[in-house]
Amino acid sequence: MFNAILIEREGGRNVARLRKIDDGALPAGNVTVRVEYSTMNYKDGLLIASDLPLIASFPMVPGIDIAGVVERSEDPRWIAGDRVVLNGYGLGERHWGGLAQRARVDGDWLVRLSDAFTTRQAAAIGTAGYTAMLCVLRLEKHGVRPGDGDILVTGASGGVGSVAISLLAKLGYRVIASTGRPHEADYLKALGAAELIDRTTLAEPGPPMQSERWAAAIDTAGSHTLVNVIAGIRYGGIVAATGLAQGVDLPGTLYPFILRNITLSGVDSVMQPIAVREEAWARLARDLDVAKLESMVEEIGLGDVIDRAPRLLAGQIRGRTVVDVNRG
Ligand code: NDP
């Protein structure tokens, strides 16, 4: 038996509870992982505390991140004792996820955990941090360099935003943090933000072309925020768009694209091929300051997850939430 958060469909609603589950109920898969830590990302908040139709079948164990140790494997690439990390691949939506003491997964989805990180640190990074790294890689592949000018990060005090700021600052970029939480200024500056802007200045419809303020941006908000960000990017710049904290719409014009040569580049973390994941994790091992990572973390037990989900969706949680699945 093992402990897990289980979401069941009852009376037309999703209901999440902490449950004891029999090992025999684990889904199909060729690797069994003893989960040590999972996390709570925005997506986990949606899975647990919203009725959005994200879950393909019930009952479902949420948790889009797993950091743990292989317990048993029928996949020749993995043996008992291997330390592994898994982000996305439909965990919590199509396949039971990491908010549990045990998981059974496909060996194709696993990334070997670098000696640079403990399983707790790997969870602290989680989908949010790995996505932030994918966004930084996207800017680099576009040719953005630290001397090119300021980089804007929206949703700054969230998980993706916090890790993005810390990575960019360590790489030598001057980072502007857009936030709705001015009281987090000390936190954001300690992560490496040079300046803060109030997110409300980006939240409403604005002119289609605005003064060229940023060389590039990482956007987690979407909607009017993303459109205003695009309108303020310097000639030839890029926006890596990965989130929808404000909304999924894109209510803008083509002007910045065809008059300023701007690139809008979508970043998905869920279905990235393993080689891209390995590149991102190798770069995290090189470029992420683990002391700053620790400053982002709040650790909770499995029993605290359900109460926390609505607060996460309401934007009340700063940085990264690590879940010790062996703590009630
Ligand atoms: P968090 O909840 O940790 O952070 C989101 C942040 O967005 C908040 O902390 C807040 O920052 C800001 N925010 C909240 N509401 C609004 C709003 N109405 N307008 C503008 N900003 C807002 O989430 P994550 O960092 O885990 O994820 C961020 C986004 O990226 C989510 O939409 C998530 O679904 C998406 N995502 C997508 C991935 C992919 O594969 N495409 C992978 C990972 C995340 P502040 O208070 O500082 O303004």
mmCIF file of C-alpha atoms and ligand atoms in Angstrom:
data_model
loop_
_atom_site.group_PDB
_atom_site.id
_atom_site.type_symbol
_atom_site.label_atom_id
_atom_site.label_comp_id
_atom_site.label_asym_id
_atom_site.label_seq_id
_atom_site.Cartn_x
_atom_site.Cartn_y
_atom_site.Cartn_z
ATOM 1 C CA MET A 1 0.000 0.000 0.000
ATOM 2 C CA PHE A 2 1.153 3.556 -0.595
ATOM 3 C CA ASN A 3 -0.176 7.063 0.029
ATOM 4 C CA ALA A 4 -1.365 9.172 -2.882
ATOM 5 C CA ILE A 5 -3.612 12.056 -3.762
ATOM 6 C CA LEU A 6 -6.466 10.529 -5.731
ATOM 7 C CA ILE A 7 -8.917 12.518 -7.850
ATOM 8 C CA GLU A 8 -12.299 10.908 -8.441
ATOM 9 C CA ARG A 9 -15.290 12.128 -10.404
ATOM 10 C CA GLU A 10 -18.313 12.454 -8.107
ATOM 11 C CA GLY A 11 -21.618 14.136 -8.915
ATOM 12 C CA GLY A 12 -20.180 15.928 -11.938
ATOM 13 C CA ARG A 13 -17.213 17.323 -9.952
ATOM 14 C CA ASN A 14 -13.567 16.369 -9.429
ATOM 15 C CA VAL A 15 -12.926 15.445 -5.793
ATOM 16 C CA ALA A 16 -9.355 15.042 -4.510
ATOM 17 C CA ARG A 17 -8.506 13.092 -1.339
ATOM 18 C CA LEU A 18 -5.426 11.657 0.344
ATOM 19 C CA ARG A 19 -5.853 7.890 0.001
ATOM 20 C CA LYS A 20 -4.068 4.593 0.666
ATOM 21 C CA ILE A 21 -3.740 2.686 -2.580
ATOM 22 C CA ASP A 22 -2.814 -0.927 -3.281
ATOM 23 C CA ASP A 23 0.326 -1.428 -5.405
ATOM 24 C CA GLY A 24 -1.781 -3.623 -7.686
ATOM 25 C CA ALA A 25 -3.730 -0.542 -8.791
ATOM 26 C CA LEU A 26 -0.659 1.141 -10.312
ATOM 27 C CA PRO A 27 -1.031 1.756 -14.051
ATOM 28 C CA ALA A 28 0.862 -0.113 -16.759
ATOM 29 C CA GLY A 29 4.514 0.799 -17.245
ATOM 30 C CA ASN A 30 7.955 -0.831 -17.288
ATOM 31 C CA VAL A 31 9.623 1.143 -14.465
ATOM 32 C CA THR A 32 8.410 1.489 -10.872
ATOM 33 C CA VAL A 33 9.736 4.567 -9.079
ATOM 34 C CA ARG A 34 9.889 5.180 -5.349
ATOM 35 C CA VAL A 35 8.891 8.831 -5.394
ATOM 36 C CA GLU A 36 10.787 10.988 -2.892
ATOM 37 C CA TYR A 37 9.543 14.443 -3.845
ATOM 38 C CA SER A 38 6.957 15.907 -6.156
ATOM 39 C CA THR A 39 5.892 19.520 -6.553
ATOM 40 C CA MET A 40 2.936 21.776 -7.152
ATOM 41 C CA ASN A 41 2.924 23.671 -10.417
ATOM 42 C CA TYR A 42 0.095 25.800 -11.803
ATOM 43 C CA LYS A 43 -1.047 22.730 -13.762
ATOM 44 C CA ASP A 44 -1.259 20.689 -10.540
ATOM 45 C CA GLY A 45 -3.442 23.432 -9.090
ATOM 46 C CA LEU A 46 -5.741 23.104 -12.095
ATOM 47 C CA LEU A 47 -5.840 19.308 -11.854
ATOM 48 C CA ILE A 48 -6.736 19.324 -8.144
ATOM 49 C CA ALA A 49 -8.878 22.415 -7.701
ATOM 50 C CA SER A 50 -10.604 23.096 -11.022
ATOM 51 C CA ASP A 51 -13.158 21.230 -13.072
ATOM 52 C CA LEU A 52 -11.400 21.968 -16.355
ATOM 53 C CA PRO A 53 -11.584 18.848 -18.527
ATOM 54 C CA LEU A 54 -7.857 18.067 -18.252
ATOM 55 C CA ILE A 55 -8.126 14.550 -16.819
ATOM 56 C CA ALA A 56 -8.589 11.822 -19.405
ATOM 57 C CA SER A 57 -9.774 9.068 -17.046
ATOM 58 C CA PHE A 58 -10.653 8.602 -13.375
ATOM 59 C CA PRO A 59 -9.466 7.876 -10.774
ATOM 60 C CA MET A 60 -6.317 9.937 -11.369
ATOM 61 C CA VAL A 61 -3.227 10.642 -9.296
ATOM 62 C CA PRO A 62 -2.104 14.223 -10.046
ATOM 63 C CA GLY A 63 1.483 15.491 -9.917
ATOM 64 C CA ILE A 64 3.255 16.446 -13.125
ATOM 65 C CA ASP A 65 6.712 16.048 -11.544
ATOM 66 C CA ILE A 66 8.482 13.025 -10.095
ATOM 67 C CA ALA A 67 11.894 12.972 -8.432
ATOM 68 C CA GLY A 68 12.853 9.638 -6.972
ATOM 69 C CA VAL A 69 14.672 6.349 -7.212
ATOM 70 C CA VAL A 70 13.991 3.381 -9.480
ATOM 71 C CA GLU A 71 12.612 0.503 -7.436
ATOM 72 C CA ARG A 72 12.084 -2.091 -10.190
ATOM 73 C CA SER A 73 12.611 -1.994 -13.935
ATOM 74 C CA GLU A 74 11.901 -4.134 -16.964
ATOM 75 C CA ASP A 75 13.601 -1.518 -19.130
ATOM 76 C CA PRO A 76 17.298 -2.425 -19.634
ATOM 77 C CA ARG A 77 18.312 1.251 -19.459
ATOM 78 C CA TRP A 78 17.191 1.562 -15.831
ATOM 79 C CA ILE A 79 18.125 -0.459 -12.746
ATOM 80 C CA ALA A 80 17.030 -0.358 -9.125
ATOM 81 C CA GLY A 81 18.735 2.534 -7.353
ATOM 82 C CA ASP A 82 18.954 4.888 -10.375
ATOM 83 C CA ARG A 83 18.008 8.447 -9.424
ATOM 84 C CA VAL A 84 15.512 9.836 -11.909
ATOM 85 C CA VAL A 85 13.384 12.844 -12.716
ATOM 86 C CA LEU A 86 10.239 12.985 -14.829
ATOM 87 C CA ASN A 87 8.401 16.143 -15.926
ATOM 88 C CA GLY A 88 5.172 16.205 -17.872
ATOM 89 C CA TYR A 89 4.479 13.512 -20.481
ATOM 90 C CA GLY A 90 0.813 13.638 -19.489
ATOM 91 C CA LEU A 91 1.352 12.780 -15.815
ATOM 92 C CA GLY A 92 -1.777 13.671 -13.877
ATOM 93 C CA GLU A 93 -3.780 13.946 -17.096
ATOM 94 C CA ARG A 94 -3.404 10.672 -18.999
ATOM 95 C CA HIS A 95 -1.163 8.717 -16.593
ATOM 96 C CA TRP A 96 -0.921 8.584 -12.785
ATOM 97 C CA GLY A 97 1.513 11.213 -11.565
ATOM 98 C CA GLY A 98 3.939 12.026 -8.780
ATOM 99 C CA LEU A 99 1.789 13.127 -5.833
ATOM 100 C CA ALA A 100 2.170 9.612 -4.441
ATOM 101 C CA GLN A 101 4.791 7.478 -2.745
ATOM 102 C CA ARG A 102 5.028 5.218 -5.776
ATOM 103 C CA ALA A 103 4.659 5.640 -9.551
ATOM 104 C CA ARG A 104 4.769 3.280 -12.493
ATOM 105 C CA VAL A 105 5.906 4.909 -15.717
ATOM 106 C CA ASP A 106 7.420 4.310 -19.129
ATOM 107 C CA GLY A 107 11.235 4.180 -19.105
ATOM 108 C CA ASP A 108 11.227 6.410 -22.217
ATOM 109 C CA TRP A 109 9.999 9.334 -20.109
ATOM 110 C CA LEU A 110 12.765 9.309 -17.505
ATOM 111 C CA VAL A 111 15.798 11.581 -17.294
ATOM 112 C CA ARG A 112 18.798 10.441 -15.245
ATOM 113 C CA LEU A 113 19.310 12.868 -12.396
ATOM 114 C CA SER A 114 22.637 14.668 -12.432
ATOM 115 C CA ASP A 115 24.930 14.317 -9.389
ATOM 116 C CA ALA A 116 24.631 18.102 -9.165
ATOM 117 C CA PHE A 117 21.155 17.784 -7.634
ATOM 118 C CA THR A 118 19.468 15.951 -4.785
ATOM 119 C CA THR A 119 15.990 14.576 -5.520
ATOM 120 C CA ARG A 120 14.612 17.454 -3.417
ATOM 121 C CA GLN A 121 16.428 20.007 -5.580
ATOM 122 C CA ALA A 122 15.254 18.235 -8.740
ATOM 123 C CA ALA A 123 11.690 18.599 -7.492
ATOM 124 C CA ALA A 124 12.294 22.222 -6.542
ATOM 125 C CA ILE A 125 13.263 22.807 -10.166
ATOM 126 C CA GLY A 126 10.427 20.625 -11.465
ATOM 127 C CA THR A 127 8.389 21.434 -14.536
ATOM 128 C CA ALA A 128 8.515 25.168 -13.772
ATOM 129 C CA GLY A 129 12.304 25.296 -13.628
ATOM 130 C CA TYR A 130 12.858 22.975 -16.560
ATOM 131 C CA THR A 131 10.402 25.107 -18.581
ATOM 132 C CA ALA A 132 12.267 28.275 -17.578
ATOM 133 C CA MET A 133 15.448 26.636 -18.888
ATOM 134 C CA LEU A 134 13.708 25.694 -22.157
ATOM 135 C CA CYS A 135 12.741 29.366 -22.516
ATOM 136 C CA VAL A 136 16.301 30.553 -21.895
ATOM 137 C CA LEU A 137 17.579 28.015 -24.457
ATOM 138 C CA ARG A 138 15.012 29.363 -26.928
ATOM 139 C CA LEU A 139 16.339 32.922 -26.487
ATOM 140 C CA GLU A 140 19.910 31.725 -26.886
ATOM 141 C CA LYS A 141 19.065 29.798 -30.056
ATOM 142 C CA HIS A 142 17.595 32.998 -31.446
ATOM 143 C CA GLY A 143 20.977 34.635 -30.849
ATOM 144 C CA VAL A 144 20.106 36.763 -27.808
ATOM 145 C CA ARG A 145 23.244 37.616 -25.798
ATOM 146 C CA PRO A 146 23.710 39.468 -22.477
ATOM 147 C CA GLY A 147 24.976 42.629 -24.206
ATOM 148 C CA ASP A 148 21.839 42.937 -26.343
ATOM 149 C CA GLY A 149 19.712 44.699 -23.720
ATOM 150 C CA ASP A 150 17.182 44.041 -20.986
ATOM 151 C CA ILE A 151 15.180 40.799 -20.785
ATOM 152 C CA LEU A 152 11.629 40.953 -19.411
ATOM 153 C CA VAL A 153 10.194 38.090 -17.329
ATOM 154 C CA THR A 154 6.454 38.154 -16.547
ATOM 155 C CA GLY A 155 4.807 36.241 -13.685
ATOM 156 C CA ALA A 156 8.073 36.950 -11.920
ATOM 157 C CA SER A 157 7.293 35.608 -8.462
ATOM 158 C CA GLY A 158 5.758 32.376 -9.778
ATOM 159 C CA GLY A 159 7.716 29.161 -10.357
ATOM 160 C CA VAL A 160 8.700 29.658 -14.009
ATOM 161 C CA GLY A 161 9.379 33.360 -13.430
ATOM 162 C CA SER A 162 11.550 32.860 -10.337
ATOM 163 C CA VAL A 163 13.773 30.257 -11.985
ATOM 164 C CA ALA A 164 13.974 32.261 -15.241
ATOM 165 C CA ILE A 165 15.163 35.366 -13.375
ATOM 166 C CA SER A 166 17.763 33.419 -11.483
ATOM 167 C CA LEU A 167 19.095 31.661 -14.617
ATOM 168 C CA LEU A 168 19.212 34.826 -16.739
ATOM 169 C CA ALA A 169 20.937 36.838 -14.003
ATOM 170 C CA LYS A 170 23.590 34.153 -13.539
ATOM 171 C CA LEU A 171 24.192 34.134 -17.311
ATOM 172 C CA GLY A 172 24.853 37.883 -17.200
ATOM 173 C CA TYR A 173 21.570 39.288 -18.529
ATOM 174 C CA ARG A 174 19.951 42.389 -17.068
ATOM 175 C CA VAL A 175 16.506 41.183 -16.007
ATOM 176 C CA ILE A 176 13.314 43.202 -15.628
ATOM 177 C CA ALA A 177 10.694 41.442 -13.503
ATOM 178 C CA SER A 178 7.005 42.093 -14.122
ATOM 179 C CA THR A 179 5.033 41.298 -10.993
ATOM 180 C CA GLY A 180 1.735 41.954 -9.268
ATOM 181 C CA ARG A 181 3.475 41.593 -5.911
ATOM 182 C CA PRO A 182 5.580 44.681 -5.181
ATOM 183 C CA HIS A 183 6.059 43.395 -1.617
ATOM 184 C CA GLU A 184 8.198 40.615 -3.119
ATOM 185 C CA ALA A 185 10.766 43.165 -4.373
ATOM 186 C CA ASP A 186 13.504 41.958 -2.000
ATOM 187 C CA TYR A 187 12.919 38.348 -3.046
ATOM 188 C CA LEU A 188 12.985 39.170 -6.768
ATOM 189 C CA LYS A 189 16.085 41.356 -6.457
ATOM 190 C CA ALA A 190 17.876 38.636 -4.492
ATOM 191 C CA LEU A 191 17.120 36.244 -7.366
ATOM 192 C CA GLY A 192 18.776 38.717 -9.746
ATOM 193 C CA ALA A 193 16.106 41.126 -11.025
ATOM 194 C CA ALA A 194 17.648 44.524 -11.762
ATOM 195 C CA GLU A 195 14.294 46.325 -11.909
ATOM 196 C CA LEU A 196 10.630 45.612 -11.244
ATOM 197 C CA ILE A 197 7.603 46.751 -13.227
ATOM 198 C CA ASP A 198 4.005 46.576 -12.075
ATOM 199 C CA ARG A 199 2.175 43.906 -14.066
ATOM 200 C CA THR A 200 -0.953 46.066 -14.257
ATOM 201 C CA THR A 201 0.955 48.321 -16.715
ATOM 202 C CA LEU A 202 0.875 45.370 -19.156
ATOM 203 C CA ALA A 203 -2.540 43.949 -18.335
ATOM 204 C CA GLU A 204 -4.855 46.187 -20.406
ATOM 205 C CA PRO A 205 -5.123 46.710 -24.194
ATOM 206 C CA GLY A 206 -2.321 49.044 -25.418
ATOM 207 C CA PRO A 207 -1.001 50.535 -28.679
ATOM 208 C CA PRO A 208 0.078 47.876 -31.213
ATOM 209 C CA MET A 209 3.626 49.299 -31.387
ATOM 210 C CA GLN A 210 5.226 50.711 -28.240
ATOM 211 C CA SER A 211 8.681 52.011 -27.341
ATOM 212 C CA GLU A 212 11.351 49.339 -27.799
ATOM 213 C CA ARG A 213 12.222 48.460 -24.216
ATOM 214 C CA TRP A 214 13.381 44.847 -24.109
ATOM 215 C CA ALA A 215 15.728 42.728 -26.244
ATOM 216 C CA ALA A 216 13.672 39.636 -25.447
ATOM 217 C CA ALA A 217 11.103 38.323 -22.993
ATOM 218 C CA ILE A 218 9.870 35.187 -21.269
ATOM 219 C CA ASP A 219 6.102 35.402 -20.830
ATOM 220 C CA THR A 220 3.980 33.259 -18.518
ATOM 221 C CA ALA A 221 0.822 35.389 -18.709
ATOM 222 C CA GLY A 222 -0.535 35.390 -22.289
ATOM 223 C CA SER A 223 -3.497 37.615 -23.260
ATOM 224 C CA HIS A 224 -3.033 41.443 -23.144
ATOM 225 C CA THR A 225 0.203 41.048 -21.201
ATOM 226 C CA LEU A 226 1.772 39.021 -24.002
ATOM 227 C CA VAL A 227 0.487 41.431 -26.657
ATOM 228 C CA ASN A 228 1.970 44.429 -24.799
ATOM 229 C CA VAL A 229 5.229 42.566 -24.306
ATOM 230 C CA ILE A 230 5.456 41.833 -28.045
ATOM 231 C CA ALA A 231 4.722 45.504 -28.755
ATOM 232 C CA GLY A 232 7.664 46.589 -26.569
ATOM 233 C CA ILE A 233 10.362 44.228 -27.921
ATOM 234 C CA ARG A 234 13.298 45.738 -29.800
ATOM 235 C CA TYR A 235 13.757 45.192 -33.541
ATOM 236 C CA GLY A 236 14.642 41.541 -34.275
ATOM 237 C CA GLY A 237 13.885 40.340 -30.750
ATOM 238 C CA ILE A 238 12.013 37.299 -29.476
ATOM 239 C CA VAL A 239 9.353 36.406 -26.931
ATOM 240 C CA ALA A 240 9.323 32.880 -25.517
ATOM 241 C CA ALA A 241 5.658 32.350 -24.575
ATOM 242 C CA THR A 242 4.922 29.482 -22.229
ATOM 243 C CA GLY A 243 2.027 30.382 -19.948
ATOM 244 C CA LEU A 244 -1.516 31.619 -19.652
ATOM 245 C CA ALA A 245 -1.764 33.078 -16.136
ATOM 246 C CA GLN A 246 -3.750 36.039 -17.505
ATOM 247 C CA GLY A 247 -5.514 34.208 -20.336
ATOM 248 C CA VAL A 248 -5.240 32.074 -23.451
ATOM 249 C CA ASP A 249 -6.260 34.784 -25.903
ATOM 250 C CA LEU A 250 -3.852 36.760 -28.075
ATOM 251 C CA PRO A 251 -5.687 40.005 -28.805
ATOM 252 C CA GLY A 252 -3.030 41.822 -30.880
ATOM 253 C CA THR A 253 -1.927 42.846 -34.364
ATOM 254 C CA LEU A 254 0.679 41.697 -36.854
ATOM 255 C CA TYR A 255 2.513 45.040 -36.788
ATOM 256 C CA PRO A 256 5.383 44.122 -34.434
ATOM 257 C CA PHE A 257 6.004 40.913 -36.377
ATOM 258 C CA ILE A 258 6.128 42.419 -39.871
ATOM 259 C CA LEU A 259 7.550 45.868 -39.014
ATOM 260 C CA ARG A 260 9.996 44.955 -36.242
ATOM 261 C CA ASN A 261 10.900 41.413 -37.248
ATOM 262 C CA ILE A 262 9.731 40.053 -33.902
ATOM 263 C CA THR A 263 9.576 36.305 -33.262
ATOM 264 C CA LEU A 264 6.908 34.787 -31.018
ATOM 265 C CA SER A 265 8.133 31.354 -29.994
ATOM 266 C CA GLY A 266 5.858 28.964 -28.112
ATOM 267 C CA VAL A 267 7.503 26.782 -25.480
ATOM 268 C CA ASP A 268 5.933 23.485 -24.409
ATOM 269 C CA SER A 269 7.490 21.329 -21.704
ATOM 270 C CA VAL A 270 5.121 18.367 -21.692
ATOM 271 C CA MET A 271 6.026 16.534 -24.890
ATOM 272 C CA GLN A 272 9.648 17.636 -25.441
ATOM 273 C CA PRO A 273 11.800 14.785 -26.732
ATOM 274 C CA ILE A 274 14.237 13.256 -24.269
ATOM 275 C CA ALA A 275 17.324 14.818 -25.920
ATOM 276 C CA VAL A 276 15.926 18.313 -25.335
ATOM 277 C CA ARG A 277 15.086 17.425 -21.721
ATOM 278 C CA GLU A 278 18.621 16.138 -21.163
ATOM 279 C CA GLU A 279 20.061 19.328 -22.628
ATOM 280 C CA ALA A 280 17.842 21.457 -20.370
ATOM 281 C CA TRP A 281 18.734 19.453 -17.245
ATOM 282 C CA ALA A 282 22.465 19.575 -18.107
ATOM 283 C CA ARG A 283 22.226 23.358 -18.459
ATOM 284 C CA LEU A 284 20.303 23.622 -15.169
ATOM 285 C CA ALA A 285 23.159 21.725 -13.491
ATOM 286 C CA ARG A 286 25.592 24.271 -14.934
ATOM 287 C CA ASP A 287 23.648 27.517 -14.709
ATOM 288 C CA LEU A 288 21.280 27.365 -11.746
ATOM 289 C CA ASP A 289 22.460 28.767 -8.434
ATOM 290 C CA VAL A 290 21.234 26.177 -5.897
ATOM 291 C CA ALA A 291 21.315 28.692 -3.027
ATOM 292 C CA LYS A 292 18.887 30.884 -4.966
ATOM 293 C CA LEU A 293 16.808 27.792 -5.759
ATOM 294 C CA GLU A 294 16.491 27.100 -2.024
ATOM 295 C CA SER A 295 15.247 30.656 -1.453
ATOM 296 C CA MET A 296 12.303 29.896 -3.786
ATOM 297 C CA VAL A 297 11.225 26.715 -1.987
ATOM 298 C CA GLU A 298 8.506 26.023 0.483
ATOM 299 C CA GLU A 299 8.234 22.350 1.463
ATOM 300 C CA ILE A 300 4.938 20.714 2.394
ATOM 301 C CA GLY A 301 3.698 17.174 3.037
ATOM 302 C CA LEU A 302 1.292 15.160 0.903
ATOM 303 C CA GLY A 303 -1.505 15.986 3.361
ATOM 304 C CA ASP A 304 -1.115 19.743 2.694
ATOM 305 C CA VAL A 305 -1.506 19.508 -1.099
ATOM 306 C CA ILE A 306 -5.277 19.750 -1.458
ATOM 307 C CA ASP A 307 -5.630 22.912 0.638
ATOM 308 C CA ARG A 308 -2.808 24.579 -1.218
ATOM 309 C CA ALA A 309 -4.155 24.078 -4.752
ATOM 310 C CA PRO A 310 -6.723 26.937 -4.789
ATOM 311 C CA ARG A 311 -4.175 29.324 -3.260
ATOM 312 C CA LEU A 312 -1.765 28.461 -6.037
ATOM 313 C CA LEU A 313 -4.401 29.186 -8.688
ATOM 314 C CA ALA A 314 -5.171 32.494 -6.951
ATOM 315 C CA GLY A 315 -1.513 33.544 -7.390
ATOM 316 C CA GLN A 316 -0.899 33.550 -3.636
ATOM 317 C CA ILE A 317 2.062 31.160 -3.663
ATOM 318 C CA ARG A 318 5.562 32.461 -4.253
ATOM 319 C CA GLY A 319 8.264 30.472 -6.048
ATOM 320 C CA ARG A 320 8.261 26.692 -5.843
ATOM 321 C CA THR A 321 6.296 24.265 -3.693
ATOM 322 C CA VAL A 322 8.111 21.002 -3.019
ATOM 323 C CA VAL A 323 6.041 18.078 -1.750
ATOM 324 C CA ASP A 324 7.675 15.479 0.513
ATOM 325 C CA VAL A 325 5.409 12.558 -0.403
ATOM 326 C CA ASN A 326 6.582 10.563 2.618
ATOM 327 C CA ARG A 327 5.260 13.216 5.008
ATOM 328 C CA GLY A 328 1.540 13.189 5.774
HETATM 329 P P1 NDP B 1 2.736 30.022 -10.771
HETATM 330 O O1 NDP B 1 1.350 29.984 -10.290
HETATM 331 O O2 NDP B 1 3.850 29.601 -9.880
HETATM 332 O O3 NDP B 1 3.082 31.506 -11.274
HETATM 333 C C1 NDP B 1 2.242 32.249 -12.097
HETATM 334 C C2 NDP B 1 2.536 33.719 -11.838
HETATM 335 O O4 NDP B 1 1.846 34.487 -12.832
HETATM 336 C C3 NDP B 1 1.997 34.226 -10.524
HETATM 337 O O5 NDP B 1 2.876 33.957 -9.469
HETATM 338 C C4 NDP B 1 1.870 35.707 -10.797
HETATM 339 O O6 NDP B 1 3.152 36.318 -10.639
HETATM 340 C C5 NDP B 1 1.521 35.748 -12.284
HETATM 341 N N1 NDP B 1 0.099 35.986 -12.516
HETATM 342 C C6 NDP B 1 -0.943 35.419 -11.876
HETATM 343 N N2 NDP B 1 -2.102 35.892 -12.372
HETATM 344 C C7 NDP B 1 -1.771 36.767 -13.354
HETATM 345 C C8 NDP B 1 -2.522 37.595 -14.224
HETATM 346 N N3 NDP B 1 -3.864 37.629 -14.182
HETATM 347 N N4 NDP B 1 -1.858 38.370 -15.100
HETATM 348 C C9 NDP B 1 -0.512 38.352 -15.156
HETATM 349 N N5 NDP B 1 0.255 37.588 -14.348
HETATM 350 C C10 NDP B 1 -0.369 36.809 -13.461
HETATM 351 O O7 NDP B 1 2.762 29.187 -12.118
HETATM 352 P P2 NDP B 1 4.010 28.556 -12.907
HETATM 353 O O8 NDP B 1 5.155 29.474 -12.796
HETATM 354 O O9 NDP B 1 4.122 27.128 -12.545
HETATM 355 O O10 NDP B 1 3.423 28.618 -14.396
HETATM 356 C C11 NDP B 1 3.245 29.876 -15.035
HETATM 357 C C12 NDP B 1 2.396 29.690 -16.284
HETATM 358 O O11 NDP B 1 3.134 28.920 -17.225
HETATM 359 C C13 NDP B 1 1.081 28.956 -16.047
HETATM 360 O O12 NDP B 1 0.107 29.497 -16.904
HETATM 361 C C14 NDP B 1 1.410 27.532 -16.451
HETATM 362 O O13 NDP B 1 0.278 26.817 -16.842
HETATM 363 C C15 NDP B 1 2.378 27.782 -17.593
HETATM 364 N N6 NDP B 1 3.306 26.677 -17.822
HETATM 365 C C16 NDP B 1 3.334 26.128 -19.063
HETATM 366 C C17 NDP B 1 4.195 25.120 -19.351
HETATM 367 C C18 NDP B 1 4.245 24.556 -20.724
HETATM 368 O O14 NDP B 1 4.707 23.434 -20.921
HETATM 369 N N7 NDP B 1 3.801 25.316 -21.709
HETATM 370 C C19 NDP B 1 5.081 24.556 -18.319
HETATM 371 C C20 NDP B 1 5.041 25.261 -17.060
HETATM 372 C C21 NDP B 1 4.158 26.283 -16.829
HETATM 373 P P3 NDP B 1 3.304 37.783 -9.995
HETATM 374 O O15 NDP B 1 2.508 37.757 -8.734
HETATM 375 O O16 NDP B 1 4.761 37.958 -9.775
HETATM 376 O O17 NDP B 1 2.740 38.749 -11.014
#
